[in-house]
Short mmCIF file of C-alpha atoms in Angstrom, two decimals:
data_model
loop_
_atom_site.label_atom_id
_atom_site.label_comp_id
_atom_site.label_asym_id
_atom_site.label_seq_id
_atom_site.Cartn_x
_atom_site.Cartn_y
_atom_site.Cartn_z
CA UNK M 1383 0.00 0.00 0.00
CA UNK M 1384 1.21 3.50 -0.84
CA UNK M 1385 0.28 6.46 1.37
CA UNK M 1386 1.11 9.91 0.03
CA UNK M 1387 -0.71 13.22 -0.22
CA UNK M 1388 0.29 13.65 -3.88
CA UNK M 1389 -1.81 11.68 -6.35
CA UNK M 1390 1.04 11.69 -8.88
CA UNK M 1391 3.39 9.99 -6.41
CA UNK M 1392 0.76 7.39 -5.49
CA UNK M 1393 -0.03 6.55 -9.11
CA UNK M 1394 3.65 6.44 -10.08
CA UNK M 1395 4.59 4.03 -7.30
CA UNK M 1396 1.49 1.93 -8.01
CA UNK M 1397 2.36 1.66 -11.71
CA UNK M 1398 5.96 0.65 -11.03
CA UNK M 1399 5.16 -1.90 -8.32
CA UNK M 1400 2.22 -3.52 -10.07
CA UNK M 1401 4.48 -4.14 -13.06
CA UNK M 1402 6.88 -6.10 -10.82
CA UNK M 1403 6.63 -9.85 -10.35
CA UNK M 1404 5.15 -10.97 -7.05
CA UNK M 1405 4.00 -7.51 -5.91
CA UNK M 1406 0.47 -6.17 -5.88
CA UNK M 1407 -0.53 -2.70 -4.69
CA UNK M 1408 -3.79 -3.39 -2.88
CA UNK M 1409 -4.58 0.26 -2.16
CA UNK M 1410 -3.33 3.84 -2.18
CA UNK M 1411 -4.48 6.63 0.10
CA UNK M 1412 -3.79 10.10 1.42
CA UNK M 1413 -2.86 10.44 5.07
CA UNK M 1414 -6.29 11.01 6.59
CA UNK M 1415 -7.73 7.79 5.15
CA UNK M 1416 -4.63 5.64 5.61
CA UNK M 1417 -5.36 3.86 8.89
CA UNK M 1418 -8.91 2.92 7.89
CA UNK M 1419 -7.74 1.57 4.52
CA UNK M 1420 -4.98 -0.45 6.20
CA UNK M 1421 -7.49 -2.02 8.58
CA UNK M 1422 -9.66 -2.98 5.61
CA UNK M 1423 -7.00 -4.17 3.15
CA UNK M 1424 -4.39 -5.73 5.51
CA UNK M 1425 -1.32 -4.94 3.37
CA UNK M 1426 1.97 -6.64 4.19
CA UNK M 1427 4.04 -3.54 3.44
CA UNK M 1428 3.12 0.15 3.64
CA UNK M 1429 5.12 2.92 2.01
CA UNK M 1430 4.21 5.99 4.07
CA UNK M 1431 4.98 9.61 3.23
CA UNK M 1432 6.61 11.22 6.24
CA UNK M 1433 5.33 14.74 5.45
CA UNK M 1434 1.66 15.24 4.56
CA UNK M 1435 -0.46 18.37 5.09
CA UNK M 1436 -3.60 16.73 6.48
CA UNK M 1437 -2.11 14.08 8.80
CA UNK M 1438 1.66 13.74 9.08
CA UNK M 1439 3.30 10.37 8.58
CA UNK M 1440 4.45 10.05 12.20
CA UNK M 1441 0.85 10.27 13.40
CA UNK M 1442 -0.23 7.62 10.90
CA UNK M 1443 2.74 5.42 11.88
CA UNK M 1444 1.81 5.54 15.56
CA UNK M 1445 -1.78 4.63 14.73
CA UNK M 1446 -0.62 1.72 12.55
CA UNK M 1447 1.59 0.43 15.36
CA UNK M 1448 -1.46 0.01 17.62
CA UNK M 1449 -3.04 -2.54 15.23
CA UNK M 1450 -3.05 -6.19 16.39
CA UNK M 1451 -0.88 -7.24 13.43
CA UNK M 1452 0.69 -4.07 12.03
CA UNK M 1453 2.21 -4.19 8.55
CA UNK M 1454 5.85 -3.43 7.84
CA UNK M 1455 6.16 0.31 7.30
CA UNK M 1456 8.85 2.23 5.42
CA UNK M 1457 8.77 6.00 5.33
CA UNK M 1458 8.86 7.93 2.06
CA UNK M 1459 10.84 11.15 2.01
CA UNK M 1460 12.49 13.54 -0.40
CA UNK M 1461 15.74 14.02 1.54
CA UNK M 1462 17.95 11.57 3.42
CA UNK M 1463 18.43 14.26 6.08
CA UNK M 1464 14.72 14.62 6.88
CA UNK M 1465 14.50 15.71 10.51
CA UNK M 1466 11.65 13.29 11.22
CA UNK M 1467 13.32 10.11 9.99
CA UNK M 1468 15.09 9.25 13.25
CA UNK M 1469 11.84 9.68 15.15
CA UNK M 1470 10.05 7.42 12.67
CA UNK M 1471 12.72 4.72 12.90
CA UNK M 1472 12.59 4.78 16.67
CA UNK M 1473 8.79 4.62 16.51
CA UNK M 1474 8.80 1.32 14.65
CA UNK M 1475 9.36 2.11 10.97
CA UNK M 1476 11.39 -0.56 9.18
CA UNK M 1477 13.40 1.94 7.17
CA UNK M 1478 12.95 4.70 4.67
CA UNK M 1479 12.93 5.18 0.92
CA UNK M 1480 13.81 8.31 -1.00
CA UNK M 1481 11.09 9.31 -3.44
CA UNK M 1482 13.65 9.53 -6.23
CA UNK M 1483 14.60 5.85 -5.84
CA UNK M 1484 15.29 4.33 -9.23
CA UNK M 1485 12.26 2.36 -10.51
CA UNK M 1486 14.29 -0.84 -10.97
CA UNK M 1487 15.38 -0.66 -7.31
CA UNK M 1488 11.96 0.05 -5.85
CA UNK M 1489 10.52 -3.44 -6.25
CA UNK M 1490 13.62 -5.06 -4.72
CA UNK M 1491 13.43 -2.73 -1.72
CA UNK M 1492 9.79 -3.65 -1.20
CA UNK M 1493 10.70 -7.35 -1.38
CA UNK M 1494 13.40 -6.72 1.23
CA UNK M 1495 10.82 -5.16 3.53
CA UNK M 1496 8.39 -8.03 2.98
CA UNK M 1497 11.14 -10.52 3.85
CA UNK M 1498 11.85 -8.80 7.15
CA UNK M 1499 14.87 -6.78 6.03
CA UNK M 1500 15.79 -3.20 6.80
CA UNK M 1501 15.73 -0.56 4.06
CA UNK M 1502 18.14 2.05 5.33
CA UNK M 1503 21.40 3.09 3.71
CA UNK M 1504 24.26 3.05 6.25
CA UNK M 1505 25.66 6.15 4.56
CA UNK M 1506 22.34 7.94 4.90
CA UNK M 1507 21.98 6.86 8.53
CA UNK M 1508 25.41 8.32 9.31
CA UNK M 1509 24.32 11.57 7.64
CA UNK M 1510 21.22 11.62 9.81
CA UNK M 1511 23.17 11.00 13.00
CA UNK M 1512 25.74 13.65 12.18
CA UNK M 1513 22.88 16.09 11.62
CA UNK M 1514 21.38 15.25 15.00
CA UNK M 1515 24.35 14.98 17.37
CA UNK M 1516 22.16 14.75 20.45
CA UNK M 1517 20.29 11.79 19.01
CA UNK M 1518 23.44 10.09 17.82
CA UNK M 1519 25.64 10.56 20.90
CA UNK M 1520 26.45 7.20 22.42
CA UNK M 1521 24.75 6.43 25.71
CA UNK M 1522 27.01 4.29 27.91
CA UNK M 1523 24.33 1.79 28.91
CA UNK M 1524 23.14 1.27 25.32
CA UNK M 1525 26.59 0.91 23.79
CA UNK M 1526 27.77 -1.34 26.61
CA UNK M 1527 25.09 -3.86 25.65
CA UNK M 1528 26.75 -4.29 22.26
CA UNK M 1529 29.67 -5.82 24.14
CA UNK M 1530 27.35 -8.62 25.26
CA UNK M 1531 27.12 -9.88 21.67
CA UNK M 1532 29.24 -12.77 20.47
CA UNK M 1533 31.49 -12.26 17.45
CA UNK M 1534 28.97 -14.04 15.23
CA UNK M 1535 26.12 -11.93 16.58
CA UNK M 1536 28.11 -8.81 15.76
CA UNK M 1537 28.55 -10.12 12.21
CA UNK M 1538 24.80 -10.63 11.96
CA UNK M 1539 24.09 -7.18 13.44
CA UNK M 1540 26.25 -5.47 10.81
CA UNK M 1541 24.38 -7.34 8.06
CA UNK M 1542 21.04 -6.41 9.62
CA UNK M 1543 22.15 -2.78 9.40
CA UNK M 1544 23.01 -3.31 5.73
CA UNK M 1545 19.34 -4.17 5.20
CA UNK M 1546 19.69 -7.90 4.56
CA UNK M 1547 16.86 -10.32 5.31
CA UNK M 1548 17.49 -13.46 7.38
CA UNK M 1549 17.78 -15.54 4.21
CA UNK M 1550 20.32 -13.15 2.68
CA UNK M 1551 22.33 -13.05 5.91
CA UNK M 1552 22.42 -16.84 5.94
CA UNK M 1553 23.69 -16.90 2.38
CA UNK M 1554 26.34 -14.28 3.11
CA UNK M 1555 27.85 -15.99 6.15
CA UNK M 1556 26.88 -19.60 5.39
CA UNK M 1557 24.27 -20.19 8.12
CA UNK M 1558 20.83 -21.74 7.94
CA UNK M 1559 17.81 -19.43 8.07
CA UNK M 1560 16.84 -20.95 11.41
CA UNK M 1561 20.25 -20.23 12.90
CA UNK M 1562 20.13 -16.64 11.66
CA UNK M 1563 16.66 -16.24 13.16
CA UNK M 1564 17.98 -17.44 16.51
CA UNK M 1565 20.89 -14.99 16.30
CA UNK M 1566 18.55 -12.10 15.46
CA UNK M 1567 16.29 -12.95 18.39
CA UNK M 1568 19.30 -13.09 20.71
CA UNK M 1569 20.62 -9.76 19.40
CA UNK M 1570 17.31 -7.97 19.97
CA UNK M 1571 17.08 -9.43 23.47
CA UNK M 1572 20.65 -8.52 24.45
CA UNK M 1573 20.37 -5.01 23.02
CA UNK M 1574 16.92 -4.53 24.59
CA UNK M 1575 15.40 -3.27 21.36
CA UNK M 1576 12.20 -4.32 19.65
CA UNK M 1577 13.05 -3.96 15.97
CA UNK M 1578 15.83 -4.55 13.47
CA UNK M 1579 15.99 -0.83 12.68
CA UNK M 1580 16.55 0.06 16.33
CA UNK M 1581 19.31 -2.55 16.42
CA UNK M 1582 20.83 -1.04 13.26
CA UNK M 1583 20.81 2.44 14.76
CA UNK M 1584 22.54 1.14 17.87
CA UNK M 1585 25.13 -0.61 15.69
CA UNK M 1586 25.85 2.74 14.04
CA UNK M 1587 26.20 4.50 17.38
CA UNK M 1588 28.54 1.79 18.64
CA UNK M 1589 30.81 2.24 15.62
CA UNK M 1590 30.11 -1.15 14.03
CA UNK M 1591 29.20 0.43 10.70
CA UNK M 1592 32.50 2.22 10.30
CA UNK M 1593 34.65 0.97 7.43
CA UNK M 1594 36.77 -1.06 9.86
CA UNK M 1595 33.76 -2.61 11.56
CA UNK M 1596 32.02 -3.53 8.32
CA UNK M 1597 35.24 -4.96 6.84
CA UNK M 1598 35.71 -7.13 9.93
CA UNK M 1599 32.20 -8.51 9.58
CA UNK M 1600 32.75 -9.30 5.92
CA UNK M 1601 36.04 -11.01 6.74
CA UNK M 1602 34.39 -13.15 9.40
CA UNK M 1603 31.72 -14.11 6.88
CA UNK M 1604 34.23 -15.49 4.36
#
């Protein structure tokens, strides 16, 4: 489902996604109607504009999160430095997409979301954190919990932050999907977070997404 206040954006995304194998846009809506349409249509993935004049995306996101089985939500924005993105990610969004995403990439990003992956560029997340130093400053208790992770769990955490699904992580570091699922569950528990995006943000704050940290994870995966 695509939620945006601009009809042209809604129709453009709908056209692109409906032309992609295995994806069906079940509905589009402006912000004010979004929650009601979601309750009726039960989409698996919602692409939600973060800035809308009638009801802003954060309000819609919070309403969606109260549903018994909320869909996976990714925020739509024009800039990777949008001041509301960090709030959305911490409120349960599974990532964000720029509205100028190339059409051939859009369907793959939606598939990643549907498979439980994170759609958030590490480079863009670093830009966001640099632009919000108070939000990005490490908190001792949070960062200390990263030290509770095993080496393999750190590898998995870095790949979560890269946006990989459990299946893709398993392929990358030669583990079964079940083993990856167990690692992800353990990571969320140890870090005391409730979503993969929150874990990814904490990985960034702990320095695991630096070039050295990412290279170490890739080396361990070989």
